[in-house]
Coordinates of C-alpha atoms in Angstrom, one line a residue:
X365 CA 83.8 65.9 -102.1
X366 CA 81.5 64.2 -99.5
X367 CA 80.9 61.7 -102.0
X368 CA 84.1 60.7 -102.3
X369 CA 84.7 60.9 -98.9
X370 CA 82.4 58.3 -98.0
X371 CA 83.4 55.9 -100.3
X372 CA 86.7 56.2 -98.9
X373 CA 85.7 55.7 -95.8
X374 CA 83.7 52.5 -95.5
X375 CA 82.7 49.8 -97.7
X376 CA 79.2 50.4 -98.9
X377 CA 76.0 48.3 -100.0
X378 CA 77.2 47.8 -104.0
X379 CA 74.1 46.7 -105.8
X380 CA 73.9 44.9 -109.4
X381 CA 72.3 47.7 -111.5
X382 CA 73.8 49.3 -114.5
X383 CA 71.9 52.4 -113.3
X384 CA 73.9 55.9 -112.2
X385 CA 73.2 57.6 -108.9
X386 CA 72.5 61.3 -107.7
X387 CA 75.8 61.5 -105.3
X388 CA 75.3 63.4 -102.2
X389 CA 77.6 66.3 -102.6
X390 CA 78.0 69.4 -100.7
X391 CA 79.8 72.6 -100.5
X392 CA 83.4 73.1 -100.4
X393 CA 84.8 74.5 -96.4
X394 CA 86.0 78.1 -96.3
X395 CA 88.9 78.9 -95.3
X396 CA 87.6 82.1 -94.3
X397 CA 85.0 84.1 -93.3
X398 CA 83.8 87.5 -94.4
X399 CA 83.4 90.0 -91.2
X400 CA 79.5 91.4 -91.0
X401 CA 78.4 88.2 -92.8
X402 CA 75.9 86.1 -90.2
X403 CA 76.6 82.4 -89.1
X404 CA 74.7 79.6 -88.5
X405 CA 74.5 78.8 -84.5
X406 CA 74.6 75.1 -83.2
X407 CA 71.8 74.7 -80.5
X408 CA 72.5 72.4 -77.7
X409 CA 70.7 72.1 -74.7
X410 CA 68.3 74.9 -75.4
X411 CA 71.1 77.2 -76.7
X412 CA 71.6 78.7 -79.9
X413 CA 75.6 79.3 -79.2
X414 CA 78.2 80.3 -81.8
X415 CA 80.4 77.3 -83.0
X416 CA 84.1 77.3 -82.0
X417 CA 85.1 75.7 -85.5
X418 CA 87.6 77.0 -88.2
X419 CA 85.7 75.5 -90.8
X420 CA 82.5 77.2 -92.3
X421 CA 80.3 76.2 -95.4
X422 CA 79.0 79.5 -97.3
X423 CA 75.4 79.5 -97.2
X424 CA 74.3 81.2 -100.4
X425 CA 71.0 82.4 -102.0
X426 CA 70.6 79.8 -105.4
X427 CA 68.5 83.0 -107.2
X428 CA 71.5 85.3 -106.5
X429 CA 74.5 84.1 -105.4
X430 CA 74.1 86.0 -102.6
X431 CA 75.9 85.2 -99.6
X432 CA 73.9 84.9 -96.9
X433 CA 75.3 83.3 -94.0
X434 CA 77.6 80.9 -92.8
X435 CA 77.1 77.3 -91.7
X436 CA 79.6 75.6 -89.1
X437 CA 81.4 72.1 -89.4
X438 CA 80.8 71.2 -85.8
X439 CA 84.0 70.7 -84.0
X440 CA 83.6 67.2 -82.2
X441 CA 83.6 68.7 -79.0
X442 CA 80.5 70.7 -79.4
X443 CA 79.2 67.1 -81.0
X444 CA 80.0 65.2 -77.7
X445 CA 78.4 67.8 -75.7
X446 CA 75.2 67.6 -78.2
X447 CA 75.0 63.9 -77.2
X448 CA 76.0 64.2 -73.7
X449 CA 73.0 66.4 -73.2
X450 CA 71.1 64.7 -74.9
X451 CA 71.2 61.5 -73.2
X452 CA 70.7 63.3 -69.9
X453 CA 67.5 64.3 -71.4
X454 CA 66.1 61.6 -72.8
X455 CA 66.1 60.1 -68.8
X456 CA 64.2 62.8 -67.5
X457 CA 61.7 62.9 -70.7
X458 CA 61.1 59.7 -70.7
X459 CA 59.5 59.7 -67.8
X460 CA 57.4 62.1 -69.2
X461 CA 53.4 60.8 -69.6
X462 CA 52.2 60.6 -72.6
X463 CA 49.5 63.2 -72.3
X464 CA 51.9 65.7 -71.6
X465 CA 54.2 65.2 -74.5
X466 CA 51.0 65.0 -76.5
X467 CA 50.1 68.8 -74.9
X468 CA 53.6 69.7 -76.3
X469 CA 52.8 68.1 -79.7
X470 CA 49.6 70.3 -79.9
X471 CA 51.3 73.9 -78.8
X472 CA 54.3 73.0 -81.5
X473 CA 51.6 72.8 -84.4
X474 CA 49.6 75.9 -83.6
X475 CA 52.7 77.7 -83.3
X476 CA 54.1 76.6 -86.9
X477 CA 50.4 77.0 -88.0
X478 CA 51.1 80.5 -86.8
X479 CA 54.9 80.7 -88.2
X480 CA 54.3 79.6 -91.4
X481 CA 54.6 82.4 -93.6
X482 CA 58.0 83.3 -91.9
X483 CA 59.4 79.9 -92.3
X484 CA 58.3 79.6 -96.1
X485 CA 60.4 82.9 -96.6
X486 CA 62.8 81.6 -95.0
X487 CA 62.9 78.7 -97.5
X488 CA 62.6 81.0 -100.6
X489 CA 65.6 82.4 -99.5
X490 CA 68.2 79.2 -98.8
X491 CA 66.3 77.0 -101.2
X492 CA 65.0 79.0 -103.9
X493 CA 61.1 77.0 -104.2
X494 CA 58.5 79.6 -104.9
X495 CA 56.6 81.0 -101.8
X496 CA 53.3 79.1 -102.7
X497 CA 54.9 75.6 -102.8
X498 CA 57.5 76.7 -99.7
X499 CA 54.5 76.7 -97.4
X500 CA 53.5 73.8 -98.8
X501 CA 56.5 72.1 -97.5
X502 CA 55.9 73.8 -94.4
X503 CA 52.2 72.2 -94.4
X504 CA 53.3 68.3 -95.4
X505 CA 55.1 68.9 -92.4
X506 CA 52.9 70.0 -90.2
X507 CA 50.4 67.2 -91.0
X508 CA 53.1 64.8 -89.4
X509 CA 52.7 66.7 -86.3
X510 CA 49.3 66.9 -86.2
X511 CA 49.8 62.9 -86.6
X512 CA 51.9 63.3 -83.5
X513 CA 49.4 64.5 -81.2
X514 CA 47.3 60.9 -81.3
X515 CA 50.1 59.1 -80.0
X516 CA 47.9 58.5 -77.3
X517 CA 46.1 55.8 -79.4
X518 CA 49.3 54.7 -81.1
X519 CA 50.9 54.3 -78.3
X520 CA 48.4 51.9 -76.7
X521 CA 50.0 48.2 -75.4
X522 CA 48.9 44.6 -75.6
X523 CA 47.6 42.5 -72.4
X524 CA 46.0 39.3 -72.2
X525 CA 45.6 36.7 -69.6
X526 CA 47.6 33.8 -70.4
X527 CA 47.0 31.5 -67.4
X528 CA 45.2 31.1 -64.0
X529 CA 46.6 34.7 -62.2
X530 CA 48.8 35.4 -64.6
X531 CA 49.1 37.9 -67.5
X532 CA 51.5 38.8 -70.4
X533 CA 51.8 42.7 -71.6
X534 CA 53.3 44.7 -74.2
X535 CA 54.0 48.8 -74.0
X536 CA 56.4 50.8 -76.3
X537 CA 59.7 52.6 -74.5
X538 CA 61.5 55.1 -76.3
X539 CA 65.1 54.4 -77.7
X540 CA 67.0 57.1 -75.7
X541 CA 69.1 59.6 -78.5
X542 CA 67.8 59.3 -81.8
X543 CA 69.4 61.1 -84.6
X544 CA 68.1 63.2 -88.2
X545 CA 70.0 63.9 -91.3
X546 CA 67.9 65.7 -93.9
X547 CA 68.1 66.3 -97.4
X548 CA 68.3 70.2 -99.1
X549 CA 64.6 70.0 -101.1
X550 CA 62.7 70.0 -98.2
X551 CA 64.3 72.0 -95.2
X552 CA 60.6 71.5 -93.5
X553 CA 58.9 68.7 -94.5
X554 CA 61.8 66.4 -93.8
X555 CA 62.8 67.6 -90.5
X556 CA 59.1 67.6 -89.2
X557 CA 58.9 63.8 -90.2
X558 CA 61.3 63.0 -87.9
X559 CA 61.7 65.3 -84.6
X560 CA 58.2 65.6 -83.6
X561 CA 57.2 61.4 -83.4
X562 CA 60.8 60.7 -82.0
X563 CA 60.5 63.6 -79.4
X564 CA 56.1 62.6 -79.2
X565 CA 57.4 59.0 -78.1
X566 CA 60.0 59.9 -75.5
X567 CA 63.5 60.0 -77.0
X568 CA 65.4 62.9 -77.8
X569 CA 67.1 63.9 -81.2
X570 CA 70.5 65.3 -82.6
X571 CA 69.4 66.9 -86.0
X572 CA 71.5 68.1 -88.7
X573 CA 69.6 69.8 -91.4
X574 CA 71.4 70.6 -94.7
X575 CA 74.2 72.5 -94.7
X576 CA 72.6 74.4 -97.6
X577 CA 69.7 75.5 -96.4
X578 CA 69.5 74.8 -92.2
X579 CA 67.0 78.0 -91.3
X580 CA 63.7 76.2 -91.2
X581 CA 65.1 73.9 -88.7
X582 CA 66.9 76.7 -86.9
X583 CA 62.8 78.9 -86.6
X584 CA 61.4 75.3 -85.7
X585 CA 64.1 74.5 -83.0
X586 CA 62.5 78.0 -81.4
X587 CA 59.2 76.9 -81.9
X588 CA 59.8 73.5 -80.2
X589 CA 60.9 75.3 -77.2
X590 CA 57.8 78.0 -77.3
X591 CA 56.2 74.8 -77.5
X592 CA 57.9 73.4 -74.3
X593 CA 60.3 70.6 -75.8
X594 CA 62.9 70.7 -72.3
X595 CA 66.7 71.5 -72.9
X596 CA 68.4 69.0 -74.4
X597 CA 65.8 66.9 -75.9
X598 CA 66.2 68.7 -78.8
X599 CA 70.0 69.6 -80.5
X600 CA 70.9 70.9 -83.9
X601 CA 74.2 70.0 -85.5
X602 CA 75.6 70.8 -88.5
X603 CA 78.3 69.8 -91.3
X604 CA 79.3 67.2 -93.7
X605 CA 81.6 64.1 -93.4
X606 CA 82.8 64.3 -90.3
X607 CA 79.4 65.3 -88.5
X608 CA 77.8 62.1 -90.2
X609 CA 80.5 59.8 -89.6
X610 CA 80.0 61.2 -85.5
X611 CA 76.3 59.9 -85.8
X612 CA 77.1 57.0 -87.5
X613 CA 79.6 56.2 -85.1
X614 CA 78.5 57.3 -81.6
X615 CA 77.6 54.7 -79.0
X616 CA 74.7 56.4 -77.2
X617 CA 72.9 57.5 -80.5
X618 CA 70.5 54.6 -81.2
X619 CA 68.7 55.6 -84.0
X620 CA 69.5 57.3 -87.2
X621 CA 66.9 58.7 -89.9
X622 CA 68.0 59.6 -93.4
X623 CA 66.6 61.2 -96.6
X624 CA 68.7 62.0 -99.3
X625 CA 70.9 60.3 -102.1
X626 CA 71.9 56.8 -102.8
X627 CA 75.6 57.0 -102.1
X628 CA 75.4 58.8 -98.5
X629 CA 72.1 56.5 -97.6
X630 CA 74.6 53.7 -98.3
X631 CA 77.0 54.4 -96.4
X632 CA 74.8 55.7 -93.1
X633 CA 73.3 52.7 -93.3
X634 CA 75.9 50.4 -93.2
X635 CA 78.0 52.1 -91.0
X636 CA 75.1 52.6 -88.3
X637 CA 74.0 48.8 -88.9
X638 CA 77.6 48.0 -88.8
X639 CA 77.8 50.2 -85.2
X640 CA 74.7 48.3 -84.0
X641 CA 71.8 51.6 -85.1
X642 CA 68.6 51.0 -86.4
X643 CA 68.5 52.8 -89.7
X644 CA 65.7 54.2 -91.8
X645 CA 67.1 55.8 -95.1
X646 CA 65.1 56.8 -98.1
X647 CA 67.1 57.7 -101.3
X648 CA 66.6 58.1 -104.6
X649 CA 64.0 57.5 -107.4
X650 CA 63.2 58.0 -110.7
X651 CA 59.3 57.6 -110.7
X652 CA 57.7 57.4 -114.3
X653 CA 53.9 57.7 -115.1
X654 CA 52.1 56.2 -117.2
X655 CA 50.0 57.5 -119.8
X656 CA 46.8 55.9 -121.9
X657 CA 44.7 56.8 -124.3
X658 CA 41.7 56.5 -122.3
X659 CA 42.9 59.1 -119.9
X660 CA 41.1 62.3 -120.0
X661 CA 43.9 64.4 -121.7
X662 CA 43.9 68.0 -120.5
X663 CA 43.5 66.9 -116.7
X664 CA 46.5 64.4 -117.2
X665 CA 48.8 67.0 -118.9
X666 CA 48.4 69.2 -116.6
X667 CA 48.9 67.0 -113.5
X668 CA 52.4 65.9 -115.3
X669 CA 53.6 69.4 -116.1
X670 CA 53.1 70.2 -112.5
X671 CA 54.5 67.1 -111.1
X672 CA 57.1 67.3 -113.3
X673 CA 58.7 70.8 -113.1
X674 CA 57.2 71.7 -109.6
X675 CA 60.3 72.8 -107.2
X676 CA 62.3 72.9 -110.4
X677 CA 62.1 68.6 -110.1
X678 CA 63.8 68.7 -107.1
X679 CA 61.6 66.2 -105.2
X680 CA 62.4 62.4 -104.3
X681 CA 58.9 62.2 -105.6
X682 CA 59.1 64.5 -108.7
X683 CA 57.0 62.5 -111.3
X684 CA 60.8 62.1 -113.9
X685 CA 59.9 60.1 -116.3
X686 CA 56.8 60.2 -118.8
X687 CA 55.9 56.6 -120.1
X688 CA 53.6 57.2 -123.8
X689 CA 51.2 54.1 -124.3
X690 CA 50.2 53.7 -128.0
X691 CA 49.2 57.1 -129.4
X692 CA 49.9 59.3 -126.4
X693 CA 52.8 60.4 -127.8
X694 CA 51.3 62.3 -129.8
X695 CA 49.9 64.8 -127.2
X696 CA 53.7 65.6 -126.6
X697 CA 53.6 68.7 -128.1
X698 CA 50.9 70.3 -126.2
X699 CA 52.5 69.4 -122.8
X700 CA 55.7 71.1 -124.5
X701 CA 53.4 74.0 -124.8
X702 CA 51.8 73.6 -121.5
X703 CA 55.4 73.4 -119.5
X704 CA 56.6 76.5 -122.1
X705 CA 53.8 78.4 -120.3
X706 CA 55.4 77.6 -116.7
X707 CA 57.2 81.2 -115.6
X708 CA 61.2 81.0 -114.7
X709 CA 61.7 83.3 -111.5
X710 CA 62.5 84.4 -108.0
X711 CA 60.4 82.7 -105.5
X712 CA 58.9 85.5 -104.1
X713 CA 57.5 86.6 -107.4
X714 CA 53.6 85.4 -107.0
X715 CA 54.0 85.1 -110.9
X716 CA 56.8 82.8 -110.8
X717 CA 56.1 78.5 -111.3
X718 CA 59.8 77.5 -111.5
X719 CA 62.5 78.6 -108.7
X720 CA 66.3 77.9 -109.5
X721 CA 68.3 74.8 -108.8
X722 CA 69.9 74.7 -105.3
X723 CA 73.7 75.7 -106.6
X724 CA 76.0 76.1 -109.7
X725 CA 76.9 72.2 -109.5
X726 CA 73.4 70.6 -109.6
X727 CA 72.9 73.6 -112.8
X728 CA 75.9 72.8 -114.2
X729 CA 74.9 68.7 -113.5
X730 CA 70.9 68.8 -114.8
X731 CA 72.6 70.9 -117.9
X732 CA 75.1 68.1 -118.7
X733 CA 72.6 65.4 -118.3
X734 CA 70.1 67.2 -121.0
X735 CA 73.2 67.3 -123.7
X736 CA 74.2 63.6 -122.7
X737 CA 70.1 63.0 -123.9
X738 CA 70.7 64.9 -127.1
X739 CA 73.6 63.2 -128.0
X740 CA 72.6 60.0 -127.7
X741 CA 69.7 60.8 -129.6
X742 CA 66.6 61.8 -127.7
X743 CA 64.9 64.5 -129.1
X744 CA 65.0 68.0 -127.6
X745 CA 61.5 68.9 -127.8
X746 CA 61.7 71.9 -125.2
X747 CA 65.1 72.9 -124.1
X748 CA 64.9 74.5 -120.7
X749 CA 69.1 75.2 -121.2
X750 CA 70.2 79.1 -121.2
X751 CA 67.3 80.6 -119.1
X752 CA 67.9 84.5 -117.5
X753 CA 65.5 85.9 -115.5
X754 CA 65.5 89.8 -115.2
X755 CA 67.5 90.9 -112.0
X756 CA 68.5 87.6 -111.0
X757 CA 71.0 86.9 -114.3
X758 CA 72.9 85.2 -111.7
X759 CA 70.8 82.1 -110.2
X760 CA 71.0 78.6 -111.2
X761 CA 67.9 78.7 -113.2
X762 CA 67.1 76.0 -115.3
X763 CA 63.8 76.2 -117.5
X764 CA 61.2 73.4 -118.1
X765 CA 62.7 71.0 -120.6
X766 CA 61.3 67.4 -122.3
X767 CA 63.0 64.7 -124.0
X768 CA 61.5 62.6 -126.4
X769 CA 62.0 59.3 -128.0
X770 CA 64.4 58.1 -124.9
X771 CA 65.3 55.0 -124.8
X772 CA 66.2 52.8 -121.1
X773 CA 70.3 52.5 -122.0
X774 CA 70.5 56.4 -121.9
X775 CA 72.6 58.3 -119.2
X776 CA 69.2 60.6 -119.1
X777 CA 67.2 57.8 -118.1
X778 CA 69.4 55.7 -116.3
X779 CA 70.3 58.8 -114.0
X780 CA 68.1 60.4 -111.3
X781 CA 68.2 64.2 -112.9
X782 CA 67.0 66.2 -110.0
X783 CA 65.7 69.0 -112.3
X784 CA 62.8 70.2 -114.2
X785 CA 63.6 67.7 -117.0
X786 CA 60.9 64.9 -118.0
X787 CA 61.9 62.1 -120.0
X788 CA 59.9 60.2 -122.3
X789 CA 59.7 57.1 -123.9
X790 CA 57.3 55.1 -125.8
X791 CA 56.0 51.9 -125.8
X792 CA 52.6 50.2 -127.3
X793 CA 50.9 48.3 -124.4
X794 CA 50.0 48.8 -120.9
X795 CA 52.0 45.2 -120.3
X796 CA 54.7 46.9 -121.8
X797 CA 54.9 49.5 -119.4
X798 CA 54.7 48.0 -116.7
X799 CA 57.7 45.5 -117.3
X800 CA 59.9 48.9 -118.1
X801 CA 59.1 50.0 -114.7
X802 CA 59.7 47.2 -112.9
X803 CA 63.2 46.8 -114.6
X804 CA 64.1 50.0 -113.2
X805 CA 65.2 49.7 -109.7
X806 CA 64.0 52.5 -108.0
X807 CA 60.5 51.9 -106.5
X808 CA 59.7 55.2 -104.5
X809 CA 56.4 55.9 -106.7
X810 CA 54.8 55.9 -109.9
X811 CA 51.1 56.8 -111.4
X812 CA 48.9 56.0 -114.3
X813 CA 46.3 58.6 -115.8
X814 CA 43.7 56.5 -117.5
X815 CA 39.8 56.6 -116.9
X816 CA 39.4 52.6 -117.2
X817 CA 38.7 51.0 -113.6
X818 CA 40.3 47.5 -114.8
X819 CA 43.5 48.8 -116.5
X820 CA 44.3 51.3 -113.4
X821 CA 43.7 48.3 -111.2
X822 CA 45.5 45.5 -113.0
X823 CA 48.5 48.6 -113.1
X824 CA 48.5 49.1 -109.1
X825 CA 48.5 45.0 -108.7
X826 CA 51.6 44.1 -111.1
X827 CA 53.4 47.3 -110.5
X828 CA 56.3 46.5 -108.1
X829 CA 56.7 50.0 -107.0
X830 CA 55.7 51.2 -103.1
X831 CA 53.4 54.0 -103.7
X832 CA 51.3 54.4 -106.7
X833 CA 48.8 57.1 -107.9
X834 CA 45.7 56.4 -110.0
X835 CA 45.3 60.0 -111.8
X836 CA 47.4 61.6 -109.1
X837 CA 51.1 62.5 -110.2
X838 CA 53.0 62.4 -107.2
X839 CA 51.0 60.0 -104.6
X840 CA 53.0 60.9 -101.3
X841 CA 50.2 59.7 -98.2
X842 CA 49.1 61.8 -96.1
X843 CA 50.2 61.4 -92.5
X844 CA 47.7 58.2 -91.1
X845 CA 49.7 56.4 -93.4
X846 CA 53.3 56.2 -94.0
X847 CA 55.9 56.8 -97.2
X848 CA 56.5 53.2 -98.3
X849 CA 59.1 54.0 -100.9
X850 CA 60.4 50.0 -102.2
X851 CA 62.6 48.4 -103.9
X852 CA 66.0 50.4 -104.3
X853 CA 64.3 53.5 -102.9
X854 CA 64.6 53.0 -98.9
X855 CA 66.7 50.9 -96.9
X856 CA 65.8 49.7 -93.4
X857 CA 62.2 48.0 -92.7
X858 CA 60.8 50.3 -91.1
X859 CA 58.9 53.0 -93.0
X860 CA 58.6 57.5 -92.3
X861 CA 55.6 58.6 -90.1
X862 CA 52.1 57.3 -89.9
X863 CA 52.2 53.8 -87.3
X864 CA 55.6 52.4 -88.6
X865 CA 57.1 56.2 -88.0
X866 CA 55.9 55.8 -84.8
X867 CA 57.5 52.2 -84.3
X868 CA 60.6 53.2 -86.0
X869 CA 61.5 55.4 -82.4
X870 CA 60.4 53.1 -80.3
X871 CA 61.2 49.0 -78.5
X872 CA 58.9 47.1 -77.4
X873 CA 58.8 45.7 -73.9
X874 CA 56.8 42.2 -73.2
X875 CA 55.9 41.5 -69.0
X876 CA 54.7 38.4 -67.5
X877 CA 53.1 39.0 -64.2
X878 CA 51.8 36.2 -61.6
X879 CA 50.1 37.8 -58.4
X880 CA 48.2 34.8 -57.0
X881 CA 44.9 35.2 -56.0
X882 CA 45.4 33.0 -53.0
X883 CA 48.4 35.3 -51.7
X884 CA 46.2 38.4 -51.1
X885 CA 46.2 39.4 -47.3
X886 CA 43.5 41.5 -47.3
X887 CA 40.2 40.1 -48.2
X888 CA 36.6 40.5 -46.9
X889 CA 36.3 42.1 -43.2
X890 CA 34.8 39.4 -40.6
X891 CA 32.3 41.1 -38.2
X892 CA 31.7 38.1 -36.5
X893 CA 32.5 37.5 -32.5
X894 CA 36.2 36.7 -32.7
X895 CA 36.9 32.9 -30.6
X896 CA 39.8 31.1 -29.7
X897 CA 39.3 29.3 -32.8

């Protein structure tokens, strides 16, 4: 629906690739509500208040079908006022020092420090990961704000003294109103890459968090304001078309940061370039490893069974695609055995490796994508397809599944699955690989498991991929650095957290001062007896 929506709406950024994209879809409106069922509140300057809307978006549990709550379409008055106070914010907090919105920075990570149990519950719940890797989501986050509180040495400016009593400077100023969308798989992480450095350098934010799964942000919002974030610095918004379209189009919104697919990235940013925004927007991937016969085998298998079918492959940096150099296809089998092994179940289950797919479509979708391999004659070496798990016969569980013998040209390769599926192909050289990977077009990340120092380095110096891992499977940075997705993977120049995060909300402002030397009034006091002279 969205999808369509948007490609109605505005011309978007049509690139030459033969290769399919994950469209950003969401849930249908209701027309109704059920009575006793809870809804999702907007919170606007410091308020958590009920939306005036007609149009809700069921909020369901993806391990039961359980309906859980209700999430508004923001009626565009309630966005107005969203902006409205947050622009009168962002004067006042601007003016903020640094040190204090560094003291905020520090409270708002012991108190999610403290929180995060509650919040990775939370995320079992709308999202379906399992607990463990919940509050790992929870931690990636937390790492960004930890980041946060040393924008006291990111911050710093530039002087120098470019003539006789005269000097140039640089400092940073915040934008003003900045804006978040996030993505579904990771109702933490993703938020906390964003709200803490934009509010940490002075702006304030309008975030809309997935309309599948918005309680992390809602706990987080509270924790901001434990934390001492002022009113209207930071707003939560929700919805679909409409909602994004009001971001995209709003005058004092400066900024926007996106994560999420390739069709809704395309059309935020160019409609927020088009509106005169800067734009960060990191879509999607399909990141391949690849494997050598050098590599030490049981370590690598079990590095790409976890990457691979960890939060049911419903990462931007799920490791997706298995490349076999030589005889490594061969050890096939025993990751099919290794992934067979992975437990199917509720994410509160401390038993449980594999949580369901976020709804019935993306089941329905991941499903259709592991037939289209079949058909077009990959091999089915483990078929994840038909999965029940014991009291929850209703949730969109998918089990680990592999595909062999793959070849580039098929819909299960050319496609960005978003499910615990691994595809595999085979070539014979390291050479070989390489120039497969580089024909793709994504460039989020990629890896190589091999225990030679020259092929891993002549791998991470012709590989035209932003982030690469040398026998780690999913090599995200931690938060001194920043996520340098490439290639058809991000759009905007400007990368998430670490320094460029940091640059991202902010402008630079350049001074040249002259206060001559020979103008100053007061110098030196003369004791001596004064004369008519």
């Amino acid at each position: 629906m969205l999808t369509s929506l948007l490609k109605r709406s505005t011309n978007t950024i049509q690139r030459a690739t033969p290769f399919a994209r994950r469209a950003f879809s969401t849930q249908f409106p209701a027309l109704q509500r059920v009575s006793g069922v809870d809804t999702v509140k907007n919170y606007i300057n410091g308020k958590f208040t009920e939306s005036k809307t007609d149009k809700w978006i069921e909020l369901r549990n993806p391990a039961t079908q359980e309906l859980i709550g209700y999430v508004p379409e923001t009626t565009s008055e309630e966005l107005q006022e969203a902006t409205d106070s947050a622009a009168a914010a962002a004067r006042e907090w601007k003016k903020s020092t640094v040190l204090a919105r560094q003291r905020v920075m520090m409270d708002l990570q012991y108190l999610i420090r403290q929180n995060q149990d509650a919040i990775a519950e939370n995320i079992v719940q709308e999202q379906g990961k399992t607990f463990v890797d919940a509050k790992g989501d929870v931690f990636r986050g937390l790492q960004v704000v930890e980041q946060a509180c040393a924008l006291t040495n990111m911050l710093m400016g530039e002087k120098l003294t470019v003539a006789k009593d005269m000097e140039t400077y640089m400092y940073r100023e915040p934008l003003g109103v900045v804006a978040g969308i996030c993505p579904f798989n990771f109702p933490a992480m993703i938020p906390l890459w964003m709200f803490p450095l934009a509010i940490a350098a002075g702006n304030s934010i309008i975030m809309k968090p997935s309309e599948r799964d918005p309680g992390a942000m809602m706990m987080l919002a509270k924790l901001a304001a434990e934390a001492g974030v002022p009113d209207g610095v930071l707003n939560i918004v929700h919805g679909s078309v409409d909602c994004v379209n009001y971001i995209c189009d709003e005058p004092q919104i400066k900024a926007i940061s996106f994560v999420g697919s390739d069709r809704a990235g395309e059309h935020i940013y160019t409609r927020g370039n088009a509106n005169g925004k800067r734009v960060q927007a990191n879509l999607g991937a399909k990141n391949h490893a690849v494997l050598l016969p050098d590599a030490n085998k049981q370590s690598a298998l079990n590095a790409i069974a976890g990457a691979a079918f960890g939060a049911a492959g419903q990462r931007c940096m799920a490791l997706s695609t298995l490349v076999c150099v030589g005889e490594t296809k061969d050890w096939l089998p025993d990751l099919a055995e290794r992934a067979r092994q992975l437990k199917v179940g509720y994410g509160m289950d401390p038993d449980t490796d594999v949580g369901p797919l976020i709804t019935v479509q993306s089941k329905e979708r991941v499903e259709r994508l592991i037939e289209s391999g079949a058909n077009e004659g990959a091999d089915l070496l483990l078929d994840g397809r038909g999965v029940s798990v014991k009291g929850y016969e209703r949730g969109n569980f998918v089990g680990p599944t592999l595909l062999t013998n793959v070849k580039t040209h098929m819909e299960c390769y050319r496609e960005e699955i978003f499910g615990p599926v691994l595809v595999c192909l085979n070539v014979d050289t390291l050479d070989e690989a390489i120039e497969l990977i580089n024909k793709n077009p994504y460039g989020n990340g990629t890896a190589i498991f091999t225990n030679s120092g020259p092929s891993a380095r002549k791998f991470e110096h012709e590989i035209d991929v932003g982030q690469v891992g040398i026998n780690v499977p999913i090599p995200v940075p931690v938060p001194p650095f920043s996520f340098t997705g490439s290639r058809g993977s991000i759009l905007g120049d400007m990368n998430f957290y670490g320094k460029s995060g940091l640059l991202f909300y902010t402008k630079p402002k350049t001074i040249t001062a002259l206060w001559k030397e020979s103008d100053a009034k007061h110098t030196r006091a003369s004791v001596s007896m004064p004369t008519m002279n």
